[in-house]
């Protein structure tokens, strides 16, 4: 069974997808982490998002996988922590707009999830990666709530940003993710919208679990 959870950044996707997967005993696939890992790899190799030929070559040799504890490895390096930095967040929208990067990531995502019970979270899971997913949810939240969530995440990593900087970052990323030519962030017609602004993590998870239990 495939469960798709899409939505903009900091809408609560990751925590919700992780909790839903744990409760159901499913695999949790964080597709945003994959785009972040590619962004980290390109930055590390000093390849810019407009250098398509070099990106093609980079992608042809890429090895990306999640280990048993769901940490993400790129070419043998555990990049789970680095990919959450503000530096990667500010670059990832440009990298994830590159069609070659998307095609490669979608292929890997389908390989990981195929024949498995999997909760996938991202931007295009219900529209492009698995349009026939059994269940589709689209998480949203107010921008100021999302900025506060990001602030807490960044503080844990020792980074400081103001709420207004984070609101501007989130708005910019929403705009880039929603307006790109390939697989833009849009709600699938058959996805169930969930506004997480006023919900606790448990409430978010339970809303999805209850819906699945009532409709499977
Ligand atoms: O969910 P996140 O913030 O970790 O995602 C990081 C970026 O990756 C986000 O700006 C858009 C991109 N992304 C995407 O284009 N498609 C996905 N399925 C997941 C993420």
PDB file of C-alpha atoms and ligand atoms in Angstrom:
ATOM      1  CA  UNK A   1       0.000   0.000   0.000  1.00  0.00           C
ATOM      2  CA  UNK A   2       1.223   3.494  -0.850  1.00  0.00           C
ATOM      3  CA  UNK A   3       0.335   6.504   1.309  1.00  0.00           C
ATOM      4  CA  UNK A   4       1.276   9.875  -0.184  1.00  0.00           C
ATOM      5  CA  UNK A   5       1.775  12.896   2.084  1.00  0.00           C
ATOM      6  CA  UNK A   6       2.510  16.099   0.178  1.00  0.00           C
ATOM      7  CA  UNK A   7       2.647  19.736   1.170  1.00  0.00           C
ATOM      8  CA  UNK A   8       4.884  22.790   1.452  1.00  0.00           C
ATOM      9  CA  UNK A   9       7.955  23.002   3.676  1.00  0.00           C
ATOM     10  CA  UNK A  10       7.408  22.935   7.454  1.00  0.00           C
ATOM     11  CA  UNK A  11       3.757  21.954   7.047  1.00  0.00           C
ATOM     12  CA  UNK A  12       4.357  18.989   9.365  1.00  0.00           C
ATOM     13  CA  UNK A  13       4.944  16.332   6.701  1.00  0.00           C
ATOM     14  CA  UNK A  14       8.059  14.692   8.112  1.00  0.00           C
ATOM     15  CA  UNK A  15       6.890  14.213  11.683  1.00  0.00           C
ATOM     16  CA  UNK A  16       3.484  13.093  10.488  1.00  0.00           C
ATOM     17  CA  UNK A  17       4.802  10.689   7.851  1.00  0.00           C
ATOM     18  CA  UNK A  18       7.259   9.196  10.349  1.00  0.00           C
ATOM     19  CA  UNK A  19       4.518   8.722  12.973  1.00  0.00           C
ATOM     20  CA  UNK A  20       2.045   7.237  10.489  1.00  0.00           C
ATOM     21  CA  UNK A  21       4.683   4.825   9.163  1.00  0.00           C
ATOM     22  CA  UNK A  22       5.617   3.754  12.702  1.00  0.00           C
ATOM     23  CA  UNK A  23       2.007   3.124  13.691  1.00  0.00           C
ATOM     24  CA  UNK A  24       1.288   1.099  10.567  1.00  0.00           C
ATOM     25  CA  UNK A  25       4.642  -0.684  10.435  1.00  0.00           C
ATOM     26  CA  UNK A  26       5.310   0.806   6.969  1.00  0.00           C
ATOM     27  CA  UNK A  27       8.548   2.136   5.444  1.00  0.00           C
ATOM     28  CA  UNK A  28       8.898   5.926   5.679  1.00  0.00           C
ATOM     29  CA  UNK A  29      10.437   7.589   2.635  1.00  0.00           C
ATOM     30  CA  UNK A  30      11.374  11.276   3.006  1.00  0.00           C
ATOM     31  CA  UNK A  31      11.813  12.334  -0.617  1.00  0.00           C
ATOM     32  CA  UNK A  32      12.768  15.900   0.383  1.00  0.00           C
ATOM     33  CA  UNK A  33      15.855  14.427   2.073  1.00  0.00           C
ATOM     34  CA  UNK A  34      16.869  12.997  -1.316  1.00  0.00           C
ATOM     35  CA  UNK A  35      16.670  16.388  -3.058  1.00  0.00           C
ATOM     36  CA  UNK A  36      18.567  17.882  -0.126  1.00  0.00           C
ATOM     37  CA  UNK A  37      21.259  15.201  -0.374  1.00  0.00           C
ATOM     38  CA  UNK A  38      21.722  15.900  -4.100  1.00  0.00           C
ATOM     39  CA  UNK A  39      21.939  19.616  -3.300  1.00  0.00           C
ATOM     40  CA  UNK A  40      24.623  18.867  -0.707  1.00  0.00           C
ATOM     41  CA  UNK A  41      26.537  16.693  -3.193  1.00  0.00           C
ATOM     42  CA  UNK A  42      26.424  19.320  -5.941  1.00  0.00           C
ATOM     43  CA  UNK A  43      27.534  22.039  -3.550  1.00  0.00           C
ATOM     44  CA  UNK A  44      30.332  19.861  -2.263  1.00  0.00           C
ATOM     45  CA  UNK A  45      31.497  19.214  -5.818  1.00  0.00           C
ATOM     46  CA  UNK A  46      31.073  22.928  -6.625  1.00  0.00           C
ATOM     47  CA  UNK A  47      28.553  22.218  -9.392  1.00  0.00           C
ATOM     48  CA  UNK A  48      25.926  24.920  -9.949  1.00  0.00           C
ATOM     49  CA  UNK A  49      22.243  24.211 -10.704  1.00  0.00           C
ATOM     50  CA  UNK A  50      22.588  25.585 -14.246  1.00  0.00           C
ATOM     51  CA  UNK A  51      25.496  23.296 -15.249  1.00  0.00           C
ATOM     52  CA  UNK A  52      23.259  20.570 -16.687  1.00  0.00           C
ATOM     53  CA  UNK A  53      25.990  18.547 -18.423  1.00  0.00           C
ATOM     54  CA  UNK A  54      28.010  18.197 -15.220  1.00  0.00           C
ATOM     55  CA  UNK A  55      24.823  17.463 -13.236  1.00  0.00           C
ATOM     56  CA  UNK A  56      24.003  14.628 -15.676  1.00  0.00           C
ATOM     57  CA  UNK A  57      27.415  13.116 -15.098  1.00  0.00           C
ATOM     58  CA  UNK A  58      27.106  13.577 -11.323  1.00  0.00           C
ATOM     59  CA  UNK A  59      23.703  11.838 -11.369  1.00  0.00           C
ATOM     60  CA  UNK A  60      24.992   8.941 -13.453  1.00  0.00           C
ATOM     61  CA  UNK A  61      27.420   8.039 -10.665  1.00  0.00           C
ATOM     62  CA  UNK A  62      25.310   8.898  -7.662  1.00  0.00           C
ATOM     63  CA  UNK A  63      24.631   6.378  -4.902  1.00  0.00           C
ATOM     64  CA  UNK A  64      21.886   7.408  -2.543  1.00  0.00           C
ATOM     65  CA  UNK A  65      20.301   5.209   0.094  1.00  0.00           C
ATOM     66  CA  UNK A  66      18.573   5.162   3.476  1.00  0.00           C
ATOM     67  CA  UNK A  67      20.061   2.862   6.113  1.00  0.00           C
ATOM     68  CA  UNK A  68      18.102   0.759   8.614  1.00  0.00           C
ATOM     69  CA  UNK A  69      17.654   3.774  10.919  1.00  0.00           C
ATOM     70  CA  UNK A  70      16.518   5.917   7.978  1.00  0.00           C
ATOM     71  CA  UNK A  71      19.668   8.018   7.846  1.00  0.00           C
ATOM     72  CA  UNK A  72      20.469   9.156   4.327  1.00  0.00           C
ATOM     73  CA  UNK A  73      23.822   8.406   2.672  1.00  0.00           C
ATOM     74  CA  UNK A  74      25.177  10.031  -0.455  1.00  0.00           C
ATOM     75  CA  UNK A  75      28.112   8.310  -2.130  1.00  0.00           C
ATOM     76  CA  UNK A  76      28.943   6.563   1.132  1.00  0.00           C
ATOM     77  CA  UNK A  77      28.704   9.677   3.357  1.00  0.00           C
ATOM     78  CA  UNK A  78      25.994  10.040   6.006  1.00  0.00           C
ATOM     79  CA  UNK A  79      24.648  13.521   5.178  1.00  0.00           C
ATOM     80  CA  UNK A  80      21.529  13.369   7.390  1.00  0.00           C
ATOM     81  CA  UNK A  81      22.574  16.292   9.555  1.00  0.00           C
ATOM     82  CA  UNK A  82      24.233  18.559   6.989  1.00  0.00           C
ATOM     83  CA  UNK A  83      21.243  18.496   4.641  1.00  0.00           C
ATOM     84  CA  UNK A  84      19.098  20.302   7.265  1.00  0.00           C
ATOM     85  CA  UNK A  85      21.299  23.406   7.378  1.00  0.00           C
ATOM     86  CA  UNK A  86      20.007  26.779   6.204  1.00  0.00           C
ATOM     87  CA  UNK A  87      22.645  26.726   3.511  1.00  0.00           C
ATOM     88  CA  UNK A  88      21.153  23.637   1.861  1.00  0.00           C
ATOM     89  CA  UNK A  89      17.551  24.798   2.445  1.00  0.00           C
ATOM     90  CA  UNK A  90      18.246  27.991   0.516  1.00  0.00           C
ATOM     91  CA  UNK A  91      19.678  26.067  -2.485  1.00  0.00           C
ATOM     92  CA  UNK A  92      17.431  23.017  -2.683  1.00  0.00           C
ATOM     93  CA  UNK A  93      14.530  24.599  -4.610  1.00  0.00           C
ATOM     94  CA  UNK A  94      16.809  25.492  -7.532  1.00  0.00           C
ATOM     95  CA  UNK A  95      18.278  21.965  -7.614  1.00  0.00           C
ATOM     96  CA  UNK A  96      14.895  20.241  -7.326  1.00  0.00           C
ATOM     97  CA  UNK A  97      13.606  22.261 -10.289  1.00  0.00           C
ATOM     98  CA  UNK A  98      16.142  20.562 -12.610  1.00  0.00           C
ATOM     99  CA  UNK A  99      14.285  17.921 -14.649  1.00  0.00           C
ATOM    100  CA  UNK A 100      17.285  15.548 -14.775  1.00  0.00           C
ATOM    101  CA  UNK A 101      17.461  15.556 -10.962  1.00  0.00           C
ATOM    102  CA  UNK A 102      13.719  14.916 -10.666  1.00  0.00           C
ATOM    103  CA  UNK A 103      13.717  12.025 -13.133  1.00  0.00           C
ATOM    104  CA  UNK A 104      16.543  10.320 -11.296  1.00  0.00           C
ATOM    105  CA  UNK A 105      14.976  10.816  -7.842  1.00  0.00           C
ATOM    106  CA  UNK A 106      11.526   9.646  -8.966  1.00  0.00           C
ATOM    107  CA  UNK A 107      13.067   6.493 -10.425  1.00  0.00           C
ATOM    108  CA  UNK A 108      14.827   5.712  -7.123  1.00  0.00           C
ATOM    109  CA  UNK A 109      11.679   6.516  -5.117  1.00  0.00           C
ATOM    110  CA  UNK A 110       9.597   4.109  -7.199  1.00  0.00           C
ATOM    111  CA  UNK A 111      12.256   1.410  -6.818  1.00  0.00           C
ATOM    112  CA  UNK A 112      12.321   1.794  -3.015  1.00  0.00           C
ATOM    113  CA  UNK A 113       8.541   1.835  -2.624  1.00  0.00           C
ATOM    114  CA  UNK A 114       7.571  -0.726  -5.276  1.00  0.00           C
ATOM    115  CA  UNK A 115       5.934  -3.790  -3.768  1.00  0.00           C
ATOM    116  CA  UNK A 116       6.324  -2.320  -0.258  1.00  0.00           C
ATOM    117  CA  UNK A 117       3.986  -0.757   2.238  1.00  0.00           C
ATOM    118  CA  UNK A 118       5.327   2.763   2.198  1.00  0.00           C
ATOM    119  CA  UNK A 119       4.513   6.264   3.431  1.00  0.00           C
ATOM    120  CA  UNK A 120       6.150   8.731   1.047  1.00  0.00           C
ATOM    121  CA  UNK A 121       6.336  12.428   1.814  1.00  0.00           C
ATOM    122  CA  UNK A 122       7.209  15.181  -0.627  1.00  0.00           C
ATOM    123  CA  UNK A 123       5.713  17.651  -3.086  1.00  0.00           C
ATOM    124  CA  UNK A 124       4.729  15.473  -6.053  1.00  0.00           C
ATOM    125  CA  UNK A 125       4.037  12.032  -4.583  1.00  0.00           C
ATOM    126  CA  UNK A 126       0.273  12.029  -5.161  1.00  0.00           C
ATOM    127  CA  UNK A 127       0.500  13.847  -8.503  1.00  0.00           C
ATOM    128  CA  UNK A 128       3.566  12.328 -10.222  1.00  0.00           C
ATOM    129  CA  UNK A 129       5.465   9.637  -8.317  1.00  0.00           C
ATOM    130  CA  UNK A 130       2.453   7.529  -7.303  1.00  0.00           C
ATOM    131  CA  UNK A 131      -0.691   9.034  -8.860  1.00  0.00           C
ATOM    132  CA  UNK A 132      -2.525   5.787  -8.024  1.00  0.00           C
ATOM    133  CA  UNK A 133      -1.554   5.816  -4.320  1.00  0.00           C
ATOM    134  CA  UNK A 134      -4.277   4.256  -2.157  1.00  0.00           C
ATOM    135  CA  UNK A 135      -4.294   7.284   0.150  1.00  0.00           C
ATOM    136  CA  UNK A 136      -3.254  10.879  -0.492  1.00  0.00           C
ATOM    137  CA  UNK A 137      -3.004  13.699   2.012  1.00  0.00           C
ATOM    138  CA  UNK A 138      -1.993  17.325   1.507  1.00  0.00           C
ATOM    139  CA  UNK A 139      -0.702  19.105   4.608  1.00  0.00           C
ATOM    140  CA  UNK A 140      -0.811  22.870   4.948  1.00  0.00           C
ATOM    141  CA  UNK A 141      -0.172  25.329   7.810  1.00  0.00           C
ATOM    142  CA  UNK A 142      -0.066  29.099   8.363  1.00  0.00           C
ATOM    143  CA  UNK A 143       3.239  30.647   7.352  1.00  0.00           C
ATOM    144  CA  UNK A 144       4.001  32.020  10.838  1.00  0.00           C
ATOM    145  CA  UNK A 145       3.419  28.590  12.417  1.00  0.00           C
ATOM    146  CA  UNK A 146       5.727  27.062   9.809  1.00  0.00           C
ATOM    147  CA  UNK A 147       8.418  29.696  10.502  1.00  0.00           C
ATOM    148  CA  UNK A 148       8.274  28.929  14.234  1.00  0.00           C
ATOM    149  CA  UNK A 149       8.730  25.212  13.490  1.00  0.00           C
ATOM    150  CA  UNK A 150      11.752  25.966  11.289  1.00  0.00           C
ATOM    151  CA  UNK A 151      13.204  28.210  14.004  1.00  0.00           C
ATOM    152  CA  UNK A 152      13.078  25.350  16.513  1.00  0.00           C
ATOM    153  CA  UNK A 153      14.716  22.968  13.989  1.00  0.00           C
ATOM    154  CA  UNK A 154      17.506  25.445  13.213  1.00  0.00           C
ATOM    155  CA  UNK A 155      18.114  26.284  16.875  1.00  0.00           C
ATOM    156  CA  UNK A 156      18.719  22.592  17.506  1.00  0.00           C
ATOM    157  CA  UNK A 157      21.482  22.826  14.892  1.00  0.00           C
ATOM    158  CA  UNK A 158      22.947  25.937  16.504  1.00  0.00           C
ATOM    159  CA  UNK A 159      21.814  28.286  13.709  1.00  0.00           C
ATOM    160  CA  UNK A 160      20.146  31.618  14.428  1.00  0.00           C
ATOM    161  CA  UNK A 161      17.624  33.316  12.176  1.00  0.00           C
ATOM    162  CA  UNK A 162      14.803  35.737  12.909  1.00  0.00           C
ATOM    163  CA  UNK A 163      11.150  34.819  12.409  1.00  0.00           C
ATOM    164  CA  UNK A 164      10.831  37.425   9.666  1.00  0.00           C
ATOM    165  CA  UNK A 165      13.847  35.981   7.807  1.00  0.00           C
ATOM    166  CA  UNK A 166      12.306  32.526   8.053  1.00  0.00           C
ATOM    167  CA  UNK A 167       8.895  33.750   6.849  1.00  0.00           C
ATOM    168  CA  UNK A 168      10.633  35.323   3.838  1.00  0.00           C
ATOM    169  CA  UNK A 169      12.596  32.071   3.194  1.00  0.00           C
ATOM    170  CA  UNK A 170       9.434  29.959   3.372  1.00  0.00           C
ATOM    171  CA  UNK A 171       7.480  32.294   1.068  1.00  0.00           C
ATOM    172  CA  UNK A 172      10.321  32.282  -1.444  1.00  0.00           C
ATOM    173  CA  UNK A 173      10.555  28.477  -1.365  1.00  0.00           C
ATOM    174  CA  UNK A 174       6.753  28.066  -1.691  1.00  0.00           C
ATOM    175  CA  UNK A 175       6.832  30.355  -4.703  1.00  0.00           C
ATOM    176  CA  UNK A 176       9.734  28.474  -6.339  1.00  0.00           C
ATOM    177  CA  UNK A 177       8.297  25.020  -5.580  1.00  0.00           C
ATOM    178  CA  UNK A 178       4.802  25.945  -6.806  1.00  0.00           C
ATOM    179  CA  UNK A 179       5.787  27.797  -9.955  1.00  0.00           C
ATOM    180  CA  UNK A 180       8.456  25.474 -11.397  1.00  0.00           C
ATOM    181  CA  UNK A 181       7.752  23.857 -14.775  1.00  0.00           C
ATOM    182  CA  UNK A 182       8.284  20.236 -13.705  1.00  0.00           C
ATOM    183  CA  UNK A 183       6.092  18.598 -11.052  1.00  0.00           C
ATOM    184  CA  UNK A 184       5.193  21.810  -9.227  1.00  0.00           C
ATOM    185  CA  UNK A 185       3.820  21.675  -5.704  1.00  0.00           C
ATOM    186  CA  UNK A 186       0.052  21.311  -6.151  1.00  0.00           C
ATOM    187  CA  UNK A 187      -2.594  19.381  -4.295  1.00  0.00           C
ATOM    188  CA  UNK A 188      -3.733  16.264  -6.160  1.00  0.00           C
ATOM    189  CA  UNK A 189      -7.468  16.436  -6.932  1.00  0.00           C
ATOM    190  CA  UNK A 190      -8.135  13.352  -4.840  1.00  0.00           C
ATOM    191  CA  UNK A 191      -5.896  14.327  -1.894  1.00  0.00           C
ATOM    192  CA  UNK A 192      -7.396  15.080   1.503  1.00  0.00           C
ATOM    193  CA  UNK A 193      -6.251  18.481   2.804  1.00  0.00           C
ATOM    194  CA  UNK A 194      -5.220  18.738   6.455  1.00  0.00           C
ATOM    195  CA  UNK A 195      -4.425  22.101   8.066  1.00  0.00           C
ATOM    196  CA  UNK A 196      -1.904  21.385  10.832  1.00  0.00           C
ATOM    197  CA  UNK A 197      -1.666  24.974  12.173  1.00  0.00           C
ATOM    198  CA  UNK A 198      -3.697  24.205  15.300  1.00  0.00           C
ATOM    199  CA  UNK A 199      -2.983  20.475  15.579  1.00  0.00           C
ATOM    200  CA  UNK A 200      -0.574  18.619  17.838  1.00  0.00           C
ATOM    201  CA  UNK A 201       1.681  16.003  16.259  1.00  0.00           C
ATOM    202  CA  UNK A 202      -0.466  13.207  17.708  1.00  0.00           C
ATOM    203  CA  UNK A 203      -3.610  14.796  16.303  1.00  0.00           C
ATOM    204  CA  UNK A 204      -2.062  15.049  12.836  1.00  0.00           C
ATOM    205  CA  UNK A 205      -0.986  11.428  12.905  1.00  0.00           C
ATOM    206  CA  UNK A 206      -4.307  10.184  14.269  1.00  0.00           C
ATOM    207  CA  UNK A 207      -6.345  12.085  11.679  1.00  0.00           C
ATOM    208  CA  UNK A 208      -4.535  10.179   8.940  1.00  0.00           C
ATOM    209  CA  UNK A 209      -4.610   6.816  10.708  1.00  0.00           C
ATOM    210  CA  UNK A 210      -8.346   7.176  11.421  1.00  0.00           C
ATOM    211  CA  UNK A 211      -9.066   8.059   7.818  1.00  0.00           C
ATOM    212  CA  UNK A 212      -7.115   5.046   6.592  1.00  0.00           C
ATOM    213  CA  UNK A 213      -8.778   2.676   9.060  1.00  0.00           C
ATOM    214  CA  UNK A 214     -12.225   3.896   8.064  1.00  0.00           C
ATOM    215  CA  UNK A 215     -11.576   3.642   4.327  1.00  0.00           C
ATOM    216  CA  UNK A 216      -9.314   0.691   3.682  1.00  0.00           C
TER     217      UNK A 216
HETATM  218  O1  LIG B   1      10.391  18.646   2.417  1.00  0.00           O
HETATM  219  P1  LIG B   1      11.715  19.409   2.368  1.00  0.00           P
HETATM  220  O2  LIG B   1      11.614  20.840   2.815  1.00  0.00           O
HETATM  221  O3  LIG B   1      12.816  18.687   3.053  1.00  0.00           O
HETATM  222  O4  LIG B   1      12.086  19.445   0.810  1.00  0.00           O
HETATM  223  C1  LIG B   1      13.250  20.076   0.350  1.00  0.00           C
HETATM  224  C2  LIG B   1      13.049  20.597  -1.062  1.00  0.00           C
HETATM  225  O5  LIG B   1      12.977  19.511  -1.967  1.00  0.00           O
HETATM  226  C3  LIG B   1      11.828  21.460  -1.309  1.00  0.00           C
HETATM  227  O6  LIG B   1      12.172  22.817  -1.395  1.00  0.00           O
HETATM  228  C4  LIG B   1      11.254  20.977  -2.607  1.00  0.00           C
HETATM  229  C5  LIG B   1      12.007  19.749  -2.958  1.00  0.00           C
HETATM  230  N1  LIG B   1      11.168  18.554  -3.076  1.00  0.00           N
HETATM  231  C6  LIG B   1      10.621  18.290  -4.300  1.00  0.00           C
HETATM  232  O7  LIG B   1      10.781  19.080  -5.222  1.00  0.00           O
HETATM  233  N2  LIG B   1       9.911  17.145  -4.480  1.00  0.00           N
HETATM  234  C7  LIG B   1       9.725  16.282  -3.477  1.00  0.00           C
HETATM  235  N3  LIG B   1       9.024  15.168  -3.697  1.00  0.00           N
HETATM  236  C8  LIG B   1      10.268  16.568  -2.205  1.00  0.00           C
HETATM  237  C9  LIG B   1      10.969  17.716  -2.025  1.00  0.00           C
END
